[in-house]
Short mmCIF file of C-alpha atoms and ligand atoms in Angstrom, two decimals:
data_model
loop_
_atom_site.label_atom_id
_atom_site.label_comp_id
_atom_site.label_asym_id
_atom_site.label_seq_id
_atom_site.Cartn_x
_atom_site.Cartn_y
_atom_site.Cartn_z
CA UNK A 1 45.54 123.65 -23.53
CA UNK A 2 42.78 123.99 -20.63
CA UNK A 3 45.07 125.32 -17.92
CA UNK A 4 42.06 127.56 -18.05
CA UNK A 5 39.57 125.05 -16.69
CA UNK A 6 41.90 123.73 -14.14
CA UNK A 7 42.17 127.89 -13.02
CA UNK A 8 38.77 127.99 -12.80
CA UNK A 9 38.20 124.73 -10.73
CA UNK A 10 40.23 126.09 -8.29
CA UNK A 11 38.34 129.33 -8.28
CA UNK A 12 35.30 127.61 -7.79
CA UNK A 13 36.06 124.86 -5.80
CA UNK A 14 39.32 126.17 -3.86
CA UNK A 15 40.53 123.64 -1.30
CA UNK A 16 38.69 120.84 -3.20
CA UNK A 17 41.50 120.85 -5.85
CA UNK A 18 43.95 119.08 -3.96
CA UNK A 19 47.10 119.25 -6.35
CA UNK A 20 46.65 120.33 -10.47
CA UNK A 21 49.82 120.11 -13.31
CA UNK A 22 49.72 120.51 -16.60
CA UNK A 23 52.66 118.29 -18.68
CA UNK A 24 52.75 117.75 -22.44
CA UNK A 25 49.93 119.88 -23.27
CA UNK A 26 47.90 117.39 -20.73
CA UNK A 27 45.93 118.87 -17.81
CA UNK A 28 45.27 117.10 -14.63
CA UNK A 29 43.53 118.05 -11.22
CA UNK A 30 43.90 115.81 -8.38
CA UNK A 31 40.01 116.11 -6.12
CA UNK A 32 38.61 115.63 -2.88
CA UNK A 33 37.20 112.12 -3.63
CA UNK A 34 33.90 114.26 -1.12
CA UNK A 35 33.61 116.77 -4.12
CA UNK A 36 33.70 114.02 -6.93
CA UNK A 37 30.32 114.23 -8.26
CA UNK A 38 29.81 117.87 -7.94
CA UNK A 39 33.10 118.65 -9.47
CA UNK A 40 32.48 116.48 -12.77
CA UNK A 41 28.91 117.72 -12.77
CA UNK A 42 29.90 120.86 -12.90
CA UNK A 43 32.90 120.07 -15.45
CA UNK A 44 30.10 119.00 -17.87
CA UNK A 45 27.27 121.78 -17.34
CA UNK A 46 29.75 124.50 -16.79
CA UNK A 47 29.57 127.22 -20.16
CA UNK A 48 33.44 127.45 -19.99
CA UNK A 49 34.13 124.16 -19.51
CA UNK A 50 31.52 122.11 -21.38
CA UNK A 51 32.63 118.35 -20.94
CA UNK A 52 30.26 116.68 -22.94
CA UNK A 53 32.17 113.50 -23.48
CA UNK A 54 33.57 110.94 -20.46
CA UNK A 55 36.19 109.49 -22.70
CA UNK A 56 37.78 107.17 -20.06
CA UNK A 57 37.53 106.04 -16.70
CA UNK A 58 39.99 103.40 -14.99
CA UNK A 59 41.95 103.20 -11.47
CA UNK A 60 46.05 102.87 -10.71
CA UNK A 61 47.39 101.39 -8.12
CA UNK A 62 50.12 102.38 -6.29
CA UNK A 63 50.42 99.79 -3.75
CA UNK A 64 53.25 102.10 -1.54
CA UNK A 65 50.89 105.10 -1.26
CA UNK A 66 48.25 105.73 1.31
CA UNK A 67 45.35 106.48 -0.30
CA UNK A 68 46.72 102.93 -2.02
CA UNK A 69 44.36 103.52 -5.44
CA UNK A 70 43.66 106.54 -8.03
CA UNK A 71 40.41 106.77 -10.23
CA UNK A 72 40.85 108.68 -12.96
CA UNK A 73 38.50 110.29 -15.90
CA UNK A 74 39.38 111.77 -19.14
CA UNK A 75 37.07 114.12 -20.01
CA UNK A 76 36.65 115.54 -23.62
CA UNK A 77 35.05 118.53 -24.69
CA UNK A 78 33.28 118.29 -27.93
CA UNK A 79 32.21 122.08 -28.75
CA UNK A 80 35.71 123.51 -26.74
CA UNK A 81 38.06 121.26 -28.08
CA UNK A 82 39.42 120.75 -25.28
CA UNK A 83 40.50 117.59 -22.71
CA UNK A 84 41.32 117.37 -18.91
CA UNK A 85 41.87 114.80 -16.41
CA UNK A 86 41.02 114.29 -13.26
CA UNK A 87 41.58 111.91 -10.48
CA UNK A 88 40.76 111.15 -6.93
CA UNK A 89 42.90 109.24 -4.33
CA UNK A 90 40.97 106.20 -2.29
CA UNK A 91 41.61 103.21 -0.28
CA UNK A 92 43.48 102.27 2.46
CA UNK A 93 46.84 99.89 2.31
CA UNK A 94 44.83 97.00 2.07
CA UNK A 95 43.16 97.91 -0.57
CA UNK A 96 39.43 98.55 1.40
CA UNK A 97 37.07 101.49 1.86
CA UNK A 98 38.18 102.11 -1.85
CA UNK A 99 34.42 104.17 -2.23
CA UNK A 100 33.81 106.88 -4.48
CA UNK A 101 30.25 108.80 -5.93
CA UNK A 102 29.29 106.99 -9.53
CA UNK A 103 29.26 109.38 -11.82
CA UNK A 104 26.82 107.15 -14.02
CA UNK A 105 24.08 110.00 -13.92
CA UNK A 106 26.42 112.65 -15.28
CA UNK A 107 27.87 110.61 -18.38
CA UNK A 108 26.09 107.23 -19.19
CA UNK A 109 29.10 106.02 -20.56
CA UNK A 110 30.70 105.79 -16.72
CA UNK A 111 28.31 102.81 -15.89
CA UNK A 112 30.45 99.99 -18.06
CA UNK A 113 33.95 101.76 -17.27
CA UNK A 114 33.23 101.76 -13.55
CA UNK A 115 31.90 98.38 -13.45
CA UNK A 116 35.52 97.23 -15.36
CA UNK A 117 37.51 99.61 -12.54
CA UNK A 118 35.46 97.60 -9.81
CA UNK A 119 36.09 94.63 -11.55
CA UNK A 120 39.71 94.62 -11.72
CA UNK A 121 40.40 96.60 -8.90
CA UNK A 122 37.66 96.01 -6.10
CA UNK A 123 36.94 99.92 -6.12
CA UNK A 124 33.12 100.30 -5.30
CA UNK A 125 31.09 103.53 -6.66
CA UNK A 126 28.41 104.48 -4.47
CA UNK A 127 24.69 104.39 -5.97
CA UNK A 128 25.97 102.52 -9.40
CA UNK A 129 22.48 101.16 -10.53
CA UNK A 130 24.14 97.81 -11.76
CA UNK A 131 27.36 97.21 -9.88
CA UNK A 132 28.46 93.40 -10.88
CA UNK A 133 31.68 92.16 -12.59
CA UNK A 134 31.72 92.77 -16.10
CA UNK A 135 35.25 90.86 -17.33
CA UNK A 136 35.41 88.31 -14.91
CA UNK A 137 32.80 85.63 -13.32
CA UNK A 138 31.28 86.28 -9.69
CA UNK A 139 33.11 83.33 -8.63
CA UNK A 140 35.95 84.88 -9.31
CA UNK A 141 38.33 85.54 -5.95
CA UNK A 142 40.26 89.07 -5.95
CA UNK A 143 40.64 91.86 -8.24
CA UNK A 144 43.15 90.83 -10.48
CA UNK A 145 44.46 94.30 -11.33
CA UNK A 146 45.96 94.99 -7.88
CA UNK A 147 49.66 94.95 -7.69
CA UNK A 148 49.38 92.67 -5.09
CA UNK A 149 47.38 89.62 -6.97
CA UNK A 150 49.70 87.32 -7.89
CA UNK A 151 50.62 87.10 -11.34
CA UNK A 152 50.27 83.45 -12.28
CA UNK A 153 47.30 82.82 -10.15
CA UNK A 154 44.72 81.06 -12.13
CA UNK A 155 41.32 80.23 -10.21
CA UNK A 156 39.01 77.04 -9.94
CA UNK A 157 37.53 76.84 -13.54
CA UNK A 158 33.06 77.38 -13.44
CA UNK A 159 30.57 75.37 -14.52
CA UNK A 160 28.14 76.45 -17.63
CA UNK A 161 25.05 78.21 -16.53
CA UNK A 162 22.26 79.38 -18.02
CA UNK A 163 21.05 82.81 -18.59
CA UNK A 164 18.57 81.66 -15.84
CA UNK A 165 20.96 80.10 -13.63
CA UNK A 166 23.16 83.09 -13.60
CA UNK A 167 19.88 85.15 -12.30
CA UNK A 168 20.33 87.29 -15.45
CA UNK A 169 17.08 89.50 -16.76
CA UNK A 170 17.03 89.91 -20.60
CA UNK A 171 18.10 93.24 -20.48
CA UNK A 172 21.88 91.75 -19.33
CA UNK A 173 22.02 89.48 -22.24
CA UNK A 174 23.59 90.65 -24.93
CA UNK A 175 22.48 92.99 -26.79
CA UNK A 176 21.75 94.64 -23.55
CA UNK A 177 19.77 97.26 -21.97
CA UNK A 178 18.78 100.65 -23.73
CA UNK A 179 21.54 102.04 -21.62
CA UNK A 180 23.81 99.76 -21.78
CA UNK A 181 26.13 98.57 -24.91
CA UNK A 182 25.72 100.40 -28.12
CA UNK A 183 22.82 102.31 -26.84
CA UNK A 184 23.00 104.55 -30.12
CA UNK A 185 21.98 102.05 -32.46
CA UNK A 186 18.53 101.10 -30.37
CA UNK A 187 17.69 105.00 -29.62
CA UNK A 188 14.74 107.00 -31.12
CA UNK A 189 16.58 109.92 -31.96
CA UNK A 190 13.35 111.58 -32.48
CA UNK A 191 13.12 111.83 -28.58
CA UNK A 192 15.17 114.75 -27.09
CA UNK A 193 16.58 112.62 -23.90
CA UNK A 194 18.50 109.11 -23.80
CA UNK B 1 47.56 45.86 -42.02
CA UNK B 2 50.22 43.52 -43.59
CA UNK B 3 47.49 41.74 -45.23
CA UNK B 4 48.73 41.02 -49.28
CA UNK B 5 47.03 43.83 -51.55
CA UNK B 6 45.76 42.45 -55.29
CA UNK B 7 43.94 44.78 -57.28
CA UNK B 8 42.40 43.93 -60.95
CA UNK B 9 41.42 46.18 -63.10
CA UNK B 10 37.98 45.20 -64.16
CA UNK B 11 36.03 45.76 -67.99
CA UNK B 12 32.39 47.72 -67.49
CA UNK B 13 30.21 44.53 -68.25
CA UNK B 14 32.47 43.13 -65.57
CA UNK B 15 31.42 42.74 -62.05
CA UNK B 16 34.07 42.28 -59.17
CA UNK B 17 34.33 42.63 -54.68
CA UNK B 18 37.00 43.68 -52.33
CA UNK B 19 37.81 42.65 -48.66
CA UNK B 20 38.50 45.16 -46.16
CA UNK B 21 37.90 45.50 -42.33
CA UNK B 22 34.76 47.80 -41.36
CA UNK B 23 36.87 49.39 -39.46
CA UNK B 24 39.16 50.51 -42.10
CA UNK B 25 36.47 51.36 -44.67
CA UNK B 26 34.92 53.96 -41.84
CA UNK B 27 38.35 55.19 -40.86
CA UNK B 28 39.04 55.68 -44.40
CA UNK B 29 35.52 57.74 -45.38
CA UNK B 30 35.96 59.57 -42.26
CA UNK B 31 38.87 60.95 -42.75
CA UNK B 32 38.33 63.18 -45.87
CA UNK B 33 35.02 63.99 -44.94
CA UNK B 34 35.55 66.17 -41.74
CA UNK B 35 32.69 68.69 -40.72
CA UNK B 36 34.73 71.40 -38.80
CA UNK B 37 33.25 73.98 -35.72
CA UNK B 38 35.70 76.43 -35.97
CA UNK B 39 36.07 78.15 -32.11
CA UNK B 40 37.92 81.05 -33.21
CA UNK B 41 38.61 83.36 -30.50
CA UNK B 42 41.69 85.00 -30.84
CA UNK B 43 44.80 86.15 -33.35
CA UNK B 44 45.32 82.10 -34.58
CA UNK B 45 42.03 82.52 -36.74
CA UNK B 46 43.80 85.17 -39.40
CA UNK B 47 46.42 82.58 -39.64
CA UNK B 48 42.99 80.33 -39.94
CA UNK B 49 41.81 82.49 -42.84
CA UNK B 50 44.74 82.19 -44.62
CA UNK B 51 44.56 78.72 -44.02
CA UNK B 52 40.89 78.33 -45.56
CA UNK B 53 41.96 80.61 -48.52
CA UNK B 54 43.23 79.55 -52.00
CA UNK B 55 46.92 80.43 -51.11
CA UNK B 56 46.67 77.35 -48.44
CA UNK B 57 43.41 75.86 -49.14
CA UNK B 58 42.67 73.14 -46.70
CA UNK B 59 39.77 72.29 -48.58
CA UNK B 60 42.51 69.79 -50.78
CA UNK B 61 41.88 67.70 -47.44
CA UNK B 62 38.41 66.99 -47.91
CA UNK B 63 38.17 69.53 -44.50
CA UNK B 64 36.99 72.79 -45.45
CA UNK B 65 33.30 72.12 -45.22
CA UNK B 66 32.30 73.87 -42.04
CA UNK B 67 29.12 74.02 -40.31
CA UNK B 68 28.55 76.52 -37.89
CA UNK B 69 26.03 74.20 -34.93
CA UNK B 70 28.22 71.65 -33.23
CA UNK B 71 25.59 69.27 -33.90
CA UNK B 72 26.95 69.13 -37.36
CA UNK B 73 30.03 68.70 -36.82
CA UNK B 74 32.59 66.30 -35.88
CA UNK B 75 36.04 67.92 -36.02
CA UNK B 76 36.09 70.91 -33.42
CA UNK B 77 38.98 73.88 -34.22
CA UNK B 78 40.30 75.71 -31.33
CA UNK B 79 41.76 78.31 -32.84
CA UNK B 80 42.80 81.05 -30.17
CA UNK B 81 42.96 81.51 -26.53
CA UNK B 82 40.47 80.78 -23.95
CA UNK B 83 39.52 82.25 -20.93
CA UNK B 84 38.79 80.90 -18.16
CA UNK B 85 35.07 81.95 -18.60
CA UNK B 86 34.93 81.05 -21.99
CA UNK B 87 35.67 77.59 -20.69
CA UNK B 88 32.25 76.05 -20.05
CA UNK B 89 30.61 77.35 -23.46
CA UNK B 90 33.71 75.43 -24.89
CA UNK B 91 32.96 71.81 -23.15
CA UNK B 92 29.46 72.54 -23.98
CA UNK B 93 29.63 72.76 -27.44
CA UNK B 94 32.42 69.74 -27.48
CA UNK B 95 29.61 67.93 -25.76
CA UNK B 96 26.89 68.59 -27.88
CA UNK B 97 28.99 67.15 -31.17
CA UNK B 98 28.50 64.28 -32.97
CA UNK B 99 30.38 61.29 -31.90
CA UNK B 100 32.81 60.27 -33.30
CA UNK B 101 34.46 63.24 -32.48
CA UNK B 102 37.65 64.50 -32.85
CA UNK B 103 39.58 68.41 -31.65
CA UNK B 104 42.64 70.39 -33.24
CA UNK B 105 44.13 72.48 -31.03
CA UNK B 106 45.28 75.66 -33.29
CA UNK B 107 48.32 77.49 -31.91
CA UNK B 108 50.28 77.52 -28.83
CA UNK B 109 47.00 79.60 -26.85
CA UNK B 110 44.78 76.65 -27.13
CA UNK B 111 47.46 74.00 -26.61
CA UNK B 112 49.25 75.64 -23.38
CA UNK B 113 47.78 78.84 -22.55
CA UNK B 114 51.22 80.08 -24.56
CA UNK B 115 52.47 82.86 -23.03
CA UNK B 116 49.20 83.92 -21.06
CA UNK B 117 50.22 82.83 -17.50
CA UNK B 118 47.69 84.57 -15.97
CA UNK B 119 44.19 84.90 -14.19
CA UNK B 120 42.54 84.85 -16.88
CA UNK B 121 43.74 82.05 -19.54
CA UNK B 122 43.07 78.39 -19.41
CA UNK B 123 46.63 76.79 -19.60
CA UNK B 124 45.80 74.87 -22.46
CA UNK B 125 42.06 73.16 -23.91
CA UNK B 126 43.04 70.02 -22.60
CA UNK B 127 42.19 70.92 -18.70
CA UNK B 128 38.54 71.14 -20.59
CA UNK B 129 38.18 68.42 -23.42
CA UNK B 130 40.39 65.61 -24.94
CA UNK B 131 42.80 67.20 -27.40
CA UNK B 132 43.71 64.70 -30.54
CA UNK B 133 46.28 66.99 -32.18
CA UNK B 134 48.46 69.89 -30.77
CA UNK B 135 49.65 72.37 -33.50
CA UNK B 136 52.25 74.55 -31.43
CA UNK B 137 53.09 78.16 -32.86
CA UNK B 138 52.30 81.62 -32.17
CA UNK B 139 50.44 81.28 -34.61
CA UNK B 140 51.54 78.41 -36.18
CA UNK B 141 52.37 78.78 -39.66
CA UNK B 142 49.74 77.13 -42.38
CA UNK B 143 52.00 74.19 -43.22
CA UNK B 144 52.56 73.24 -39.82
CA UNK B 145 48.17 73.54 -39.35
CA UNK B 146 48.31 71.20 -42.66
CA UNK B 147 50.92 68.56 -41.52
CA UNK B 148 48.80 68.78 -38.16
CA UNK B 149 45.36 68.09 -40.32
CA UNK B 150 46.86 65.25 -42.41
CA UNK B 151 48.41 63.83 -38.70
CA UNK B 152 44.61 63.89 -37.62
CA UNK B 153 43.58 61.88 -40.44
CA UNK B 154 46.21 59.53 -40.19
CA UNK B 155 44.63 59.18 -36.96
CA UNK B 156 41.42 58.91 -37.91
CA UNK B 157 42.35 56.15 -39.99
CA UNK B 158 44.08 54.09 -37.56
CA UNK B 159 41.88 54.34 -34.90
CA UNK B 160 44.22 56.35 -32.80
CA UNK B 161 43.08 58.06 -29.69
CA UNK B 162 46.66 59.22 -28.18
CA UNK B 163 47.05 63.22 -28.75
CA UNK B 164 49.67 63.98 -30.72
CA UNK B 165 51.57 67.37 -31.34
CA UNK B 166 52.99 68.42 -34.85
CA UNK B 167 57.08 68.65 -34.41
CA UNK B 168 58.92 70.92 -36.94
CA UNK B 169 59.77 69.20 -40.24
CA UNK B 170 63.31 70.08 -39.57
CA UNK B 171 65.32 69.99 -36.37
CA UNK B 172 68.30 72.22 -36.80
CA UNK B 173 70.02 70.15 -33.38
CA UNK B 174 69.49 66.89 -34.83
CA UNK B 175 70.04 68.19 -38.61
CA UNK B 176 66.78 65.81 -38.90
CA UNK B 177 64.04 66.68 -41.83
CA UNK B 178 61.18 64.70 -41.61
CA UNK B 179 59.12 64.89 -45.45
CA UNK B 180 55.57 64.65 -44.24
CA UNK B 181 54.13 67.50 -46.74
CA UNK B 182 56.69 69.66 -49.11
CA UNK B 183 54.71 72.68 -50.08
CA UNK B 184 56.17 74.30 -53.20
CA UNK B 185 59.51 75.53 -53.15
CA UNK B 186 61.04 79.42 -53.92
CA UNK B 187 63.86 78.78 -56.64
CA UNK B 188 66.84 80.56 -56.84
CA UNK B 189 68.41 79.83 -60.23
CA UNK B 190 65.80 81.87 -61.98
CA UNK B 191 63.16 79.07 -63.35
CA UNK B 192 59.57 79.08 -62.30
CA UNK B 193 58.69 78.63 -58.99
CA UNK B 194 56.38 75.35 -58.26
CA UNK B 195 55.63 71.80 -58.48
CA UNK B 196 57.31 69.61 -55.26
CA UNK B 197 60.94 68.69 -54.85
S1 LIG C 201 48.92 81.31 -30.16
FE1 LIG C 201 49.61 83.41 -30.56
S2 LIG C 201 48.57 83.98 -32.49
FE2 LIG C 201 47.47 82.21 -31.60
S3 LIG C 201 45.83 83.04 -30.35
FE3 LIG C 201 47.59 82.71 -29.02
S4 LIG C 201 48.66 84.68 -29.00
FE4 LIG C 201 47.28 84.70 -30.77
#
């Protein structure tokens, strides 16, 4: 359905685009993990391709292949109709130097998904603003997502803390941040931005 | 508790006493007066609201009032799984009850971890708090939560402290059936369905 867009990624962006294929009516460009952030910000300002919405972002691994991990977005296009995904290749065997651009100031909605894909899979995205665990506890050893973390492994149980103890501002309880959470139901939608 | 029983009926001008152990007569009021915490987490608390609804109705138990700060409550209801950083808000809140207290541990989650052998699961409440009754089941089906509440208050009223786990009423191995609660039965010969065998 947008075997256009991934024609006119490789236009623009040529070698950048390292493989594309289109299966099932579903698109998908493999990146340069270099060109990440320019090639999603131009995804979303783009006329033609007009991603407004990230709907997903997550990470495989493939625990055989050198780059070991893949992050991947789903992109939606409210006003085209139209979907594509993309992914990058990262990491080593052993799972390190797994570092990609944040694309947290192109969609808002990356900042949760990327904190989950670092979460469970130790992949870090350079410049996130808030870059902690967001499913598991910081004493928590591993990223439990990997192929390679044993299955049955079940870690030292943590004490209670306190919103204090845990060094958490209000902002990071819950109901969160303005940015954070469901943002929509705090916003002035008088304003033009946020 | 051997001790002969003698009971008179008296007139309303009439003015009588009974003999009992303290212990007994607190045993005995605490068990139908249970303030629950229900912990629901998880998939066990629809089986919990079916439970709590008229179908079920544990309220016949003299359990149903619940009261949703720990401090006023004695009976805490695991009901679900718990994660591993759920754990410490769970022994919080067991601590902050009123003593004496006592916990149910709803479904096979909250008494083993069930099938969650994972990273993130706590293999059962009890690595956490003391456990009085285990009600195994995925979930477990309302009659075995309501032979598991009347085990608790059997409990209660003997003083006893082990943990116990609610078995099947029958054991198709042993061909045993045990008749702790017969709910109403489905007949087959076409009369109305109710009342117990
Ligand atoms: S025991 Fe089964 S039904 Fe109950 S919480 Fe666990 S998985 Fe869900």
């Amino acid at each position: 359905m947008s075997s256009a867009v991934l024609k006119r990624l490789q236009e623009v962006f040529g070698a950048a685009i390292v493989e594309t294929h289109s299966q099932w009516g579903d698109d998908t460009a493999v990146v340069e993990t270099a060109r990440w952030l320019p090639i999603a910000t131009f995804l979303r300002d783009d006329a033609a391709c007009a991603f407004e919405m990230l709907s997903d972002l997550t990470a495989v691994d493939y625990p055989d292949r050198e780059p070991r991990f893949e992050v991947v977005i789903h992109l939606l296009s409210l006003s085209k109709g139209h979907r594509i995904r993309i992914k990058t290749r990262v990491g080593d065997a052993e799972g390190d130097g797994a570092i990609v651009d944040t694309l947290c100031g192109v969609w808002l909605a990356a900042n949760w998904a990327e904190r989950e894909a670092f979460d469970m899979f130790g992949i870090n995205f350079r410049a996130h603003p808030d870059l902690r665990r967001i499913l598991m506890y910081p004493e928590f050893v591993g990223f439990p997502l990997r192929k390679d973390y044993p299955a049955d492994r079940a870690q030292p149980l943590v004490p209670y803390r306190t919103a204090e103890e845990a060094g958490l501002t209000i902002d990071k309880v819950a109901p969160f941040g303005p940015l954070e959470g469901m943002s929509f139901a705090r916003n002035d939608w008088t304003k033009p931005e946020l | 508790m051997n001790a002969p029983v003698k009971s008179v009926t008296l007139d309303g001008n009439q003015t009588g006493f009974a003999t009992t152990r303290l212990e007994a007569v607190l045993g005995w009021a605490r068990k139908y007066s249970l303030f629950k915490y229900p912990f629901v987490t998880a998939c066990c608390g629809m089986e919990f609201m079916s439970l709590a609804s008229p179908r079920f109705d544990h309220s016949r138990f003299g359990a149903e009032a619940p009261r949703f700060s720990p401090r006023q409550s004695d009976l805490l209801w695991v009901i679900g799984t718990i994660s591993q950083r759920q754990a410490p808000v769970l022994k919080r809140i067991y601590e902050q009850m009123m003593e004496p207290k006592w916990v149910l541990g709803f479904g096979t989650c909250a008494s083993s971890g069930g099938f969650y052998d994972n990273y993130t699961t706590v293999p059962g409440i009890d690595k956490i708090i003391p456990c009085d009754v285990y009600i195994p089941g995925c979930p477990p089906r309302p009659e075995a939560v309501l032979d598991g509440l009347m085990l608790l208050q059997d409990k209660i009223a003997r003083g006893d402290r082990t943990p116990a786990i609610v078995k099947p009423r029958f054991d198709p191995v042993q061909g045993y059936q045990s008749d702790l609660v017969q709910l109403r039965t489905r007949r087959t010969d076409g009369s109305p369905e109710g009342g117990a065998k």
